[in-house]
XYZ file of C-alpha atoms in Angstrom:
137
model
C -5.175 -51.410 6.419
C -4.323 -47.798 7.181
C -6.837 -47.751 10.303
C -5.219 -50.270 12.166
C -1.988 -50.025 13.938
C 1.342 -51.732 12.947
C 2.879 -53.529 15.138
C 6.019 -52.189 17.137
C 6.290 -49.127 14.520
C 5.975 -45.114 14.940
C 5.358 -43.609 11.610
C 5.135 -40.201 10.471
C 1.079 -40.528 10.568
C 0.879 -41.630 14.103
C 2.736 -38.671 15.485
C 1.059 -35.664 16.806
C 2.933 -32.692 14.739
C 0.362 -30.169 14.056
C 0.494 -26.952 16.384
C -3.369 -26.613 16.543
C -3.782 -29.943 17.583
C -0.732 -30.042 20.125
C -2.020 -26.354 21.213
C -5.721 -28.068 22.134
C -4.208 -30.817 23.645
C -2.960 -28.581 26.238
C -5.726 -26.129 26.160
C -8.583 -28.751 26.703
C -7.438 -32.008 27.585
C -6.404 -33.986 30.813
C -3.303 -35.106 32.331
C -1.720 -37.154 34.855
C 2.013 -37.721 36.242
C 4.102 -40.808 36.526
C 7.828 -39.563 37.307
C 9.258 -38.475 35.157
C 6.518 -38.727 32.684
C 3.990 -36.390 32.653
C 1.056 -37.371 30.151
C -1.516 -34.989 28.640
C -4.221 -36.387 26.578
C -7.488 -35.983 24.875
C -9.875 -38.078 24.179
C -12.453 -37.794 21.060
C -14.507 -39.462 18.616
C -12.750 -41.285 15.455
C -13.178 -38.767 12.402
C -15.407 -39.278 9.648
C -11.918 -39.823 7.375
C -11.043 -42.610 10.082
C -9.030 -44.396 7.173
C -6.939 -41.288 6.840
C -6.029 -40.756 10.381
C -5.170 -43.517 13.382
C -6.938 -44.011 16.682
C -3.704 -43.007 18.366
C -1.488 -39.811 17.926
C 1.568 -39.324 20.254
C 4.224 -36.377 20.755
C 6.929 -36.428 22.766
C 8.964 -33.904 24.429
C 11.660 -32.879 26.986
C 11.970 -30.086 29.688
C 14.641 -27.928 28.770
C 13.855 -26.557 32.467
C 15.443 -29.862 33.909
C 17.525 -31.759 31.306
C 19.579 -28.275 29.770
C 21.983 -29.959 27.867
C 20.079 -30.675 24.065
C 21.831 -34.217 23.862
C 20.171 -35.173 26.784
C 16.481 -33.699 26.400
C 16.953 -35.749 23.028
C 18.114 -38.709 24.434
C 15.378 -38.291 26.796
C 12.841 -37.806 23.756
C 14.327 -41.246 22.129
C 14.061 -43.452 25.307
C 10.236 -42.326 25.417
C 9.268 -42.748 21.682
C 10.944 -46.429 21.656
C 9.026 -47.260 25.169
C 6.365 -46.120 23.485
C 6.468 -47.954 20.445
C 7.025 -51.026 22.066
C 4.143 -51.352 24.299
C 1.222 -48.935 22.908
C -0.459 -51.883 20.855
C -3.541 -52.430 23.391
C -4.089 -48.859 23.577
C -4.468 -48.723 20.132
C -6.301 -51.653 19.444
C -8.855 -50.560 22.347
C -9.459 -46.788 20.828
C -10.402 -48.840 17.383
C -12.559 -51.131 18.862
C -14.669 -48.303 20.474
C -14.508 -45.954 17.597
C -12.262 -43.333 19.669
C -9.444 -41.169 18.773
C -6.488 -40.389 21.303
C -3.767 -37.069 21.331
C -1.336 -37.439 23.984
C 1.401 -36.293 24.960
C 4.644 -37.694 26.805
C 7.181 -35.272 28.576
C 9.859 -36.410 30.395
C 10.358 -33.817 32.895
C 12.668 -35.733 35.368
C 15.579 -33.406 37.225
C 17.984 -36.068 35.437
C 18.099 -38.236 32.490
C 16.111 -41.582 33.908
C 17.414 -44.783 33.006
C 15.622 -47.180 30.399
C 14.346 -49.177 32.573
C 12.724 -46.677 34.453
C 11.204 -45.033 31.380
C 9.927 -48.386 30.123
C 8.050 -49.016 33.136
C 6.212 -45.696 33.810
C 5.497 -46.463 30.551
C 3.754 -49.387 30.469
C 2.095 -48.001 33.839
C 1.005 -44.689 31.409
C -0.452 -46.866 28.661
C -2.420 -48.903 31.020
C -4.247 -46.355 33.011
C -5.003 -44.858 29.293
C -6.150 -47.855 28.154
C -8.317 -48.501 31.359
C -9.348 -44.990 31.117
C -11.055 -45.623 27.567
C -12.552 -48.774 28.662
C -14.358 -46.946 30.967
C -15.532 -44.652 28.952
């Protein structure tokens, strides 16, 4: 079923690559910070085409203000996307269940290149308060 989310994979068409869309993320959503994540989102209504398009769409980026050397803003970029993958099941599952559609964001904008660990759990921490956000409604 294209609608519903694999598990523990990030695939081309659950990635948030379209300028216009990343450009009204910014422009109308909401954010929040968990160092050294910072997490903008928006939250909408499920498409008409909902079998074309996922619940969930993610980016990910890295501050070339803090991390200047490209090997580590990509590093960064790669420690976020696999957190990511790993835990954003719930999320996912929640947004279908309600019919909603979710851009975010993830920037790690840490002074230095933050551990796995660290990433993993701020994480988590991110995809909950997202997740408890759309239960609320």
């Amino acid at each position: 079923m294209p609608g519903t989310p694999a598990k523990h994979t990030l695939g081309r068409q659950e990635r948030l690559k379209h300028q216009k869309q990343i450009d009204q993320l910014f422009a109308e959503g909401k954010g929040f910070m968990a160092a050294p994540i910072r997490v903008s989102y928006l939250l909408q209504p499920l498409p008409a085409d909902a079998e074309a398009q996922p619940p969930l769409l993610a980016g990910f980026g890295a501050a070339k203000r803090h991390l200047k050397l490209a090997v580590h803003r990509n590093r960064a970029k790669r420690l976020l996307r696999e957190a990511y993958r790993q835990h954003k099941t719930p999320l996912a599952m929640a947004l279908q269940q309600r019919g909603l559609q979710l851009w975010v964001f993830f920037v790690h904008s840490g002074k230095e290149l933050a551990p796995y660990a660290q990433v993993e759990k701020q994480m988590r921490y991110c995809l909950k308060r997202l997740a408890a956000m759309v239960a609320a409604g």
